[in-house]
């Protein structure tokens, strides 16, 4: 059996090729990014989430899967929805949950991220759920946390937001079934979006027929094709015959900056209207991570219309996060058993 | 002070400045080289160094090494880093002005010189600040700094945003024949970036630095050099396009020279892997095409020299998420072996490779170093070209252990370094005996 954790040498060297996310037997150990994960694990997450959806509807909404476990939500960046769904997911699995909102200013007082981590580890934590404004923060924490601790990425910079993407995959599968038959278009600010990066990986791993991104060049990374997508700058062309449209949220500060002239012009060029939606498949499904900027990303008629699945996404979110938590914890227990006492 | 007479016997002498590559002896007296080949009449050696199986070359000259003193002694000191320098065969190095305080008065230069004298290992040359506080707003007292011993003026890696200020700085420096060191980077285009704008930054969601951050600044710098006629050195180039632009400018007769950091000759953006902070450098690691163009630029003489761009850090500086780690590599001790490795890989003759780290940088600085000419200071590096060593915390002398080459096996082991005829470094283990 392979060494479970690359030793964190004091000079910070690391094993670049080791898949940090997989433990012994190829099981999920950390959940940092979807890149590099096998399809079987993604399907396992979706199947597990499926079996957990019912729990949310029961009167007694608890399962004992993580009883006695301590989960710390480490939020270095403000978030309401992601934080509360992670909290609820942990509580429904009977774990003890502690949420820490650590503002950037607190960490600038001299305590490093690593110091914070070491202090918390001393409290016998089993899992960290991390959100951080810097790309790579979750990888960093996973690399340096004690070997029995699982790290779940709840969003790091522009890099990844894998549970959000899995929730979107769950929603797509729920409504559309098999991925290989689908054309999926992602519209909007791909450059700054960790959600988009994770969605693209997830869609490709699950064998989606065609993944498209639709945006002006200012909202795309350089060489976007290298991510495994077809690139469209014209939304009318990009929406043709698609089965799923994922609208990304446009941050207010992007409008009127050098990235975009105005929300008005953006809506004219990339806003989702009923007319444009008619170019897609008749049973097209429209998703949005919310909250929607009505009249910027899409029309109210589309947001509230029959194709929209925006609200349903929230309730599935808890089930998906429960699935990831229970799978990752099972693997870290396996590691704890294999570690010398 | 060393008045010893030394005879270095049986080595393969490579002296690029004089086009020498032959098995010869070297004779040293009064800190200088007094003869190459056969000894002077009646030469009685106090010490004979057996150099058989070794290459005897001029001590290396490094155009840019941040020693962190004064101001950042928690990272490294002049003593610790000049020790690392001589362990890497470097006998002369240039300290950029981004110390704390910034090198902008004669007293700052004097302080550094005194520290270097106390350590008495490698020779430390100081580059003075081109603008006050490296702020890019007002000109520094360049003549005072030159009189205090600064070999050039520069702004370290702090860009000069105002083209007007840069123009005036070049005009003023040009008036007095001062060489200006520039590291082209447009701060607006580089923005908050920390990795090359390419496939890796796209994949990892890292804020990106486009190639244009270098080339736009370089285009401006070259035009102002052309207009002012000032002599300038362009340091730490990282892109294929920059090499092309330098080639065009040289063909047009501009008074310029250029260098590249050794790590840029071996690493690319791909080495960042999954956020390896040891590969966080400025300018960023770019593509394989860029790396190959930098190598070719050295081979065909468009780029003059290879430097270390040594930036030692304490471990904490790299222990954070990638974008917030401090850029830079501890690089003194890998300068020679990485240059040799590049030469090996592109089929460059050894004498040409050694030129890039000895005579060529000395010529840029206009100093008497990097040569084994008779009468030159006896700054000499002896290395075993066939011996491999592993980069590890145990083999490095630098206080900075931040290097992406950690664990690499490199060929070319420095066995002895002489500065002014004195052995300031002798390799601990098997080594040659005095």
Tab-separated table of N, CA, C and O in Angstrom, chain A residues 70-145:
chain	number	residue	atom	x	y	z
A	70	UNK	N	-15.998	15.482	14.571
A	70	UNK	CA	-15.987	16.944	14.675
A	70	UNK	C	-15.586	17.548	13.339
A	70	UNK	O	-14.536	17.207	12.792
A	71	UNK	N	-16.447	18.398	12.841
A	71	UNK	CA	-16.191	19.064	11.560
A	71	UNK	C	-16.060	20.561	11.809
A	71	UNK	O	-16.892	21.159	12.496
A	72	UNK	N	-14.998	21.137	11.297
A	72	UNK	CA	-14.823	22.581	11.441
A	72	UNK	C	-14.963	23.237	10.068
A	72	UNK	O	-14.260	22.876	9.126
A	73	UNK	N	-15.888	24.156	9.976
A	73	UNK	CA	-16.031	24.964	8.764
A	73	UNK	C	-15.103	26.158	8.900
A	73	UNK	O	-15.294	26.995	9.772
A	74	UNK	N	-14.097	26.197	8.063
A	74	UNK	CA	-13.126	27.302	8.110
A	74	UNK	C	-13.425	28.252	6.962
A	74	UNK	O	-13.072	27.982	5.823
A	75	UNK	N	-14.085	29.337	7.274
A	75	UNK	CA	-14.457	30.270	6.203
A	75	UNK	C	-13.625	31.534	6.276
A	75	UNK	O	-13.851	32.381	7.116
A	76	UNK	N	-12.664	31.609	5.358
A	76	UNK	CA	-11.789	32.774	5.291
A	76	UNK	C	-12.397	33.839	4.380
A	76	UNK	O	-11.807	34.859	4.140
A	77	UNK	N	-13.540	33.516	3.820
A	77	UNK	CA	-14.194	34.416	2.879
A	77	UNK	C	-15.673	34.337	3.215
A	77	UNK	O	-16.178	33.249	3.493
A	78	UNK	N	-16.383	35.455	3.211
A	78	UNK	CA	-17.783	35.397	3.623
A	78	UNK	C	-18.635	34.556	2.680
A	78	UNK	O	-18.389	34.500	1.486
A	79	UNK	N	-19.607	33.864	3.260
A	79	UNK	CA	-20.517	33.048	2.475
A	79	UNK	C	-21.705	32.752	3.369
A	79	UNK	O	-21.551	32.525	4.563
A	80	UNK	N	-22.887	32.786	2.820
A	80	UNK	CA	-24.046	32.409	3.631
A	80	UNK	C	-24.567	31.061	3.175
A	80	UNK	O	-24.675	30.125	3.959
A	81	UNK	N	-24.825	30.959	1.883
A	81	UNK	CA	-25.510	29.757	1.407
A	81	UNK	C	-24.643	28.520	1.484
A	81	UNK	O	-25.066	27.481	1.961
A	82	UNK	N	-23.424	28.631	1.015
A	82	UNK	CA	-22.554	27.458	1.057
A	82	UNK	C	-22.301	27.042	2.506
A	82	UNK	O	-22.348	25.863	2.851
A	83	UNK	N	-22.061	28.028	3.355
A	83	UNK	CA	-21.763	27.713	4.753
A	83	UNK	C	-22.942	27.015	5.420
A	83	UNK	O	-22.784	25.997	6.096
A	84	UNK	N	-24.150	27.547	5.215
A	84	UNK	CA	-25.298	26.937	5.890
A	84	UNK	C	-25.611	25.547	5.343
A	84	UNK	O	-25.969	24.662	6.118
A	85	UNK	N	-25.418	25.339	4.043
A	85	UNK	CA	-25.694	23.977	3.542
A	85	UNK	C	-24.667	22.984	4.074
A	85	UNK	O	-25.011	21.854	4.393
A	86	UNK	N	-23.411	23.404	4.196
A	86	UNK	CA	-22.419	22.506	4.787
A	86	UNK	C	-22.746	22.220	6.258
A	86	UNK	O	-22.628	21.088	6.728
A	87	UNK	N	-23.180	23.260	6.970
A	87	UNK	CA	-23.534	23.087	8.381
A	87	UNK	C	-24.686	22.108	8.533
A	87	UNK	O	-24.636	21.170	9.329
A	88	UNK	N	-25.706	22.323	7.725
A	88	UNK	CA	-26.877	21.439	7.794
A	88	UNK	C	-26.520	20.015	7.416
A	88	UNK	O	-26.950	19.062	8.063
A	89	UNK	N	-25.711	19.883	6.380
A	89	UNK	CA	-25.312	18.543	5.939
A	89	UNK	C	-24.599	17.812	7.068
A	89	UNK	O	-24.882	16.641	7.354
A	90	UNK	N	-23.682	18.503	7.741
A	90	UNK	CA	-22.929	17.882	8.829
A	90	UNK	C	-23.856	17.510	9.977
A	90	UNK	O	-23.757	16.424	10.557
A	91	UNK	N	-24.785	18.390	10.291
A	91	UNK	CA	-25.699	18.123	11.409
A	91	UNK	C	-26.624	16.953	11.104
A	91	UNK	O	-26.927	16.140	11.970
A	92	UNK	N	-27.038	16.845	9.861
A	92	UNK	CA	-27.925	15.725	9.504
A	92	UNK	C	-27.179	14.402	9.511
A	92	UNK	O	-27.794	13.342	9.525
A	93	UNK	N	-25.871	14.470	9.508
A	93	UNK	CA	-25.090	13.234	9.631
A	93	UNK	C	-24.644	13.037	11.080
A	93	UNK	O	-23.801	12.211	11.378
A	94	UNK	N	-25.193	13.848	11.995
A	94	UNK	CA	-24.952	13.742	13.435
A	94	UNK	C	-23.550	14.143	13.871
A	94	UNK	O	-23.095	13.765	14.950
A	95	UNK	N	-22.828	14.898	13.046
A	95	UNK	CA	-21.500	15.359	13.455
A	95	UNK	C	-21.618	16.593	14.340
A	95	UNK	O	-22.647	17.267	14.354
A	96	UNK	N	-20.565	16.857	15.116
A	96	UNK	CA	-20.477	18.125	15.841
A	96	UNK	C	-19.838	19.133	14.899
A	96	UNK	O	-18.801	18.848	14.301
A	97	UNK	N	-20.469	20.292	14.789
A	97	UNK	CA	-19.999	21.270	13.806
A	97	UNK	C	-19.604	22.573	14.474
A	97	UNK	O	-20.308	23.074	15.343
A	98	UNK	N	-18.474	23.071	14.059
A	98	UNK	CA	-18.019	24.363	14.537
A	98	UNK	C	-17.733	25.211	13.308
A	98	UNK	O	-17.020	24.764	12.410
A	99	UNK	N	-18.326	26.406	13.268
A	99	UNK	CA	-18.067	27.263	12.117
A	99	UNK	C	-17.227	28.447	12.538
A	99	UNK	O	-17.543	29.126	13.502
A	100	UNK	N	-16.132	28.640	11.828
A	100	UNK	CA	-15.257	29.769	12.148
A	100	UNK	C	-15.183	30.697	10.954
A	100	UNK	O	-14.771	30.290	9.869
A	101	UNK	N	-15.590	31.919	11.181
A	101	UNK	CA	-15.439	32.933	10.128
A	101	UNK	C	-14.170	33.713	10.441
A	101	UNK	O	-14.103	34.438	11.417
A	102	UNK	N	-13.171	33.496	9.649
A	102	UNK	CA	-11.883	34.129	9.902
A	102	UNK	C	-11.682	35.197	8.856
A	102	UNK	O	-11.498	34.894	7.683
A	103	UNK	N	-11.743	36.433	9.280
A	103	UNK	CA	-11.599	37.510	8.299
A	103	UNK	C	-10.149	37.630	7.885
A	103	UNK	O	-9.237	37.227	8.599
A	104	UNK	N	-9.966	38.169	6.721
A	104	UNK	CA	-8.603	38.312	6.199
A	104	UNK	C	-7.749	39.146	7.141
A	104	UNK	O	-6.567	38.879	7.316
A	105	UNK	N	-8.377	40.134	7.793
A	105	UNK	CA	-7.591	41.003	8.656
A	105	UNK	C	-7.032	40.238	9.853
A	105	UNK	O	-5.927	40.496	10.310
A	106	UNK	N	-7.785	39.268	10.358
A	106	UNK	CA	-7.309	38.498	11.509
A	106	UNK	C	-6.053	37.720	11.147
A	106	UNK	O	-5.110	37.638	11.940
A	107	UNK	N	-6.035	37.168	9.923
A	107	UNK	CA	-4.864	36.383	9.549
A	107	UNK	C	-3.684	37.295	9.234
A	107	UNK	O	-2.548	36.863	9.264
A	108	UNK	N	-3.984	38.554	8.970
A	108	UNK	CA	-2.871	39.453	8.671
A	108	UNK	C	-2.176	39.931	9.936
A	108	UNK	O	-1.156	40.598	9.871
A	109	UNK	N	-2.755	39.618	11.109
A	109	UNK	CA	-2.106	40.016	12.356
A	109	UNK	C	-0.825	39.239	12.595
A	109	UNK	O	-0.159	39.429	13.598
A	110	UNK	N	-0.497	38.343	11.752
A	110	UNK	CA	0.761	37.629	11.910
A	110	UNK	C	0.554	36.142	12.071
A	110	UNK	O	1.435	35.360	11.800
A	111	UNK	N	-0.660	35.737	12.500
A	111	UNK	CA	-0.885	34.307	12.591
A	111	UNK	C	-1.042	33.779	11.171
A	111	UNK	O	-1.884	34.243	10.415
A	112	UNK	N	-0.234	32.815	10.825
A	112	UNK	CA	-0.319	32.292	9.478
A	112	UNK	C	-1.452	31.272	9.407
A	112	UNK	O	-1.951	30.800	10.424
A	113	UNK	N	-1.800	30.963	8.186
A	113	UNK	CA	-2.827	29.949	7.948
A	113	UNK	C	-2.424	28.640	8.624
A	113	UNK	O	-3.245	27.934	9.208
A	114	UNK	N	-1.139	28.362	8.584
A	114	UNK	CA	-0.647	27.130	9.178
A	114	UNK	C	-0.794	27.139	10.706
A	114	UNK	O	-1.146	26.120	11.310
A	115	UNK	N	-0.554	28.304	11.322
A	115	UNK	CA	-0.747	28.425	12.774
A	115	UNK	C	-2.195	28.130	13.140
A	115	UNK	O	-2.482	27.376	14.083
A	116	UNK	N	-3.118	28.738	12.396
A	116	UNK	CA	-4.542	28.530	12.641
A	116	UNK	C	-4.864	27.037	12.576
A	116	UNK	O	-5.560	26.490	13.435
A	117	UNK	N	-4.300	26.411	11.561
A	117	UNK	CA	-4.532	24.994	11.334
A	117	UNK	C	-4.038	24.142	12.501
A	117	UNK	O	-4.736	23.257	12.993
A	118	UNK	N	-2.821	24.431	12.939
A	118	UNK	CA	-2.215	23.652	14.019
A	118	UNK	C	-3.038	23.772	15.302
A	118	UNK	O	-3.222	22.813	16.028
A	119	UNK	N	-3.525	24.999	15.571
A	119	UNK	CA	-4.333	25.211	16.768
A	119	UNK	C	-5.597	24.367	16.735
A	119	UNK	O	-5.984	23.771	17.733
A	120	UNK	N	-6.218	24.327	15.561
A	120	UNK	CA	-7.472	23.584	15.451
A	120	UNK	C	-7.234	22.076	15.507
A	120	UNK	O	-8.020	21.341	16.083
A	121	UNK	N	-6.133	21.652	14.915
A	121	UNK	CA	-5.820	20.214	14.936
A	121	UNK	C	-5.706	19.697	16.351
A	121	UNK	O	-6.091	18.570	16.648
A	122	UNK	N	-5.181	20.573	17.229
A	122	UNK	CA	-5.011	20.171	18.622
A	122	UNK	C	-6.355	19.886	19.278
A	122	UNK	O	-6.425	19.267	20.336
A	123	UNK	N	-7.437	20.330	18.650
A	123	UNK	CA	-8.781	20.079	19.206
A	123	UNK	C	-9.398	18.803	18.643
A	123	UNK	O	-10.602	18.605	18.740
A	124	UNK	N	-8.598	17.958	18.060
A	124	UNK	CA	-9.064	16.669	17.543
A	124	UNK	C	-10.192	16.797	16.533
A	124	UNK	O	-11.259	16.204	16.670
A	125	UNK	N	-9.920	17.574	15.531
A	125	UNK	CA	-10.878	17.766	14.457
A	125	UNK	C	-10.742	16.615	13.464
A	125	UNK	O	-9.652	16.080	13.265
A	126	UNK	N	-11.857	16.209	12.863
A	126	UNK	CA	-11.804	15.130	11.874
A	126	UNK	C	-11.884	15.639	10.439
A	126	UNK	O	-11.451	14.955	9.521
A	127	UNK	N	-12.476	16.802	10.276
A	127	UNK	CA	-12.637	17.300	8.910
A	127	UNK	C	-12.647	18.828	8.883
A	127	UNK	O	-13.229	19.456	9.764
A	128	UNK	N	-11.969	19.370	7.900
A	128	UNK	CA	-12.059	20.811	7.653
A	128	UNK	C	-12.858	21.047	6.381
A	128	UNK	O	-12.595	20.406	5.357
A	129	UNK	N	-13.799	21.955	6.458
A	129	UNK	CA	-14.457	22.441	5.245
A	129	UNK	C	-13.917	23.852	5.038
A	129	UNK	O	-14.067	24.698	5.908
A	130	UNK	N	-13.248	24.065	3.916
A	130	UNK	CA	-12.487	25.305	3.762
A	130	UNK	C	-13.012	26.171	2.631
A	130	UNK	O	-13.208	25.691	1.513
A	131	UNK	N	-13.209	27.434	2.939
A	131	UNK	CA	-13.413	28.400	1.860
A	131	UNK	C	-12.373	29.510	2.022
A	131	UNK	O	-12.157	30.001	3.127
A	132	UNK	N	-11.741	29.864	0.915
A	132	UNK	CA	-10.641	30.821	0.993
A	132	UNK	C	-10.583	31.612	-0.309
A	132	UNK	O	-10.915	31.087	-1.370
A	133	UNK	N	-10.123	32.856	-0.223
A	133	UNK	CA	-10.107	33.718	-1.407
A	133	UNK	C	-8.958	33.411	-2.358
A	133	UNK	O	-8.927	33.905	-3.474
A	134	UNK	N	-7.997	32.590	-1.929
A	134	UNK	CA	-6.841	32.321	-2.792
A	134	UNK	C	-6.921	30.945	-3.435
A	134	UNK	O	-7.153	29.944	-2.762
A	135	UNK	N	-6.667	30.904	-4.738
A	135	UNK	CA	-6.607	29.627	-5.452
A	135	UNK	C	-5.513	28.768	-4.831
A	135	UNK	O	-4.415	29.244	-4.586
A	136	UNK	N	-5.828	27.523	-4.579
A	136	UNK	CA	-4.816	26.616	-4.039
A	136	UNK	C	-4.847	26.489	-2.532
A	136	UNK	O	-4.102	25.692	-1.964
A	137	UNK	N	-5.714	27.258	-1.852
A	137	UNK	CA	-5.729	27.223	-0.380
A	137	UNK	C	-6.127	25.843	0.145
A	137	UNK	O	-5.548	25.346	1.113
A	138	UNK	N	-7.104	25.217	-0.504
A	138	UNK	CA	-7.550	23.909	-0.016
A	138	UNK	C	-6.459	22.853	-0.208
A	138	UNK	O	-6.231	22.014	0.665
A	139	UNK	N	-5.753	22.910	-1.325
A	139	UNK	CA	-4.621	22.010	-1.551
A	139	UNK	C	-3.575	22.217	-0.472
A	139	UNK	O	-3.006	21.259	0.064
A	140	UNK	N	-3.294	23.476	-0.181
A	140	UNK	CA	-2.278	23.785	0.815
A	140	UNK	C	-2.650	23.187	2.165
A	140	UNK	O	-1.830	22.540	2.824
A	141	UNK	N	-3.897	23.370	2.554
A	141	UNK	CA	-4.329	22.865	3.859
A	141	UNK	C	-4.308	21.338	3.871
A	141	UNK	O	-3.845	20.716	4.819
A	142	UNK	N	-4.762	20.732	2.796
A	142	UNK	CA	-4.769	19.262	2.739
A	142	UNK	C	-3.345	18.707	2.843
A	142	UNK	O	-3.103	17.682	3.459
A	143	UNK	N	-2.412	19.421	2.235
A	143	UNK	CA	-1.035	18.949	2.225
A	143	UNK	C	-0.403	19.037	3.610
A	143	UNK	O	0.491	18.273	3.930
A	144	UNK	N	-0.856	19.993	4.405
A	144	UNK	CA	-0.188	20.229	5.680
A	144	UNK	C	-1.002	19.800	6.893
A	144	UNK	O	-0.510	19.857	8.013
A	145	UNK	N	-2.238	19.377	6.691
A	145	UNK	CA	-3.048	18.942	7.835
A	145	UNK	C	-2.577	17.561	8.295
A	145	UNK	O	-1.941	16.829	7.537
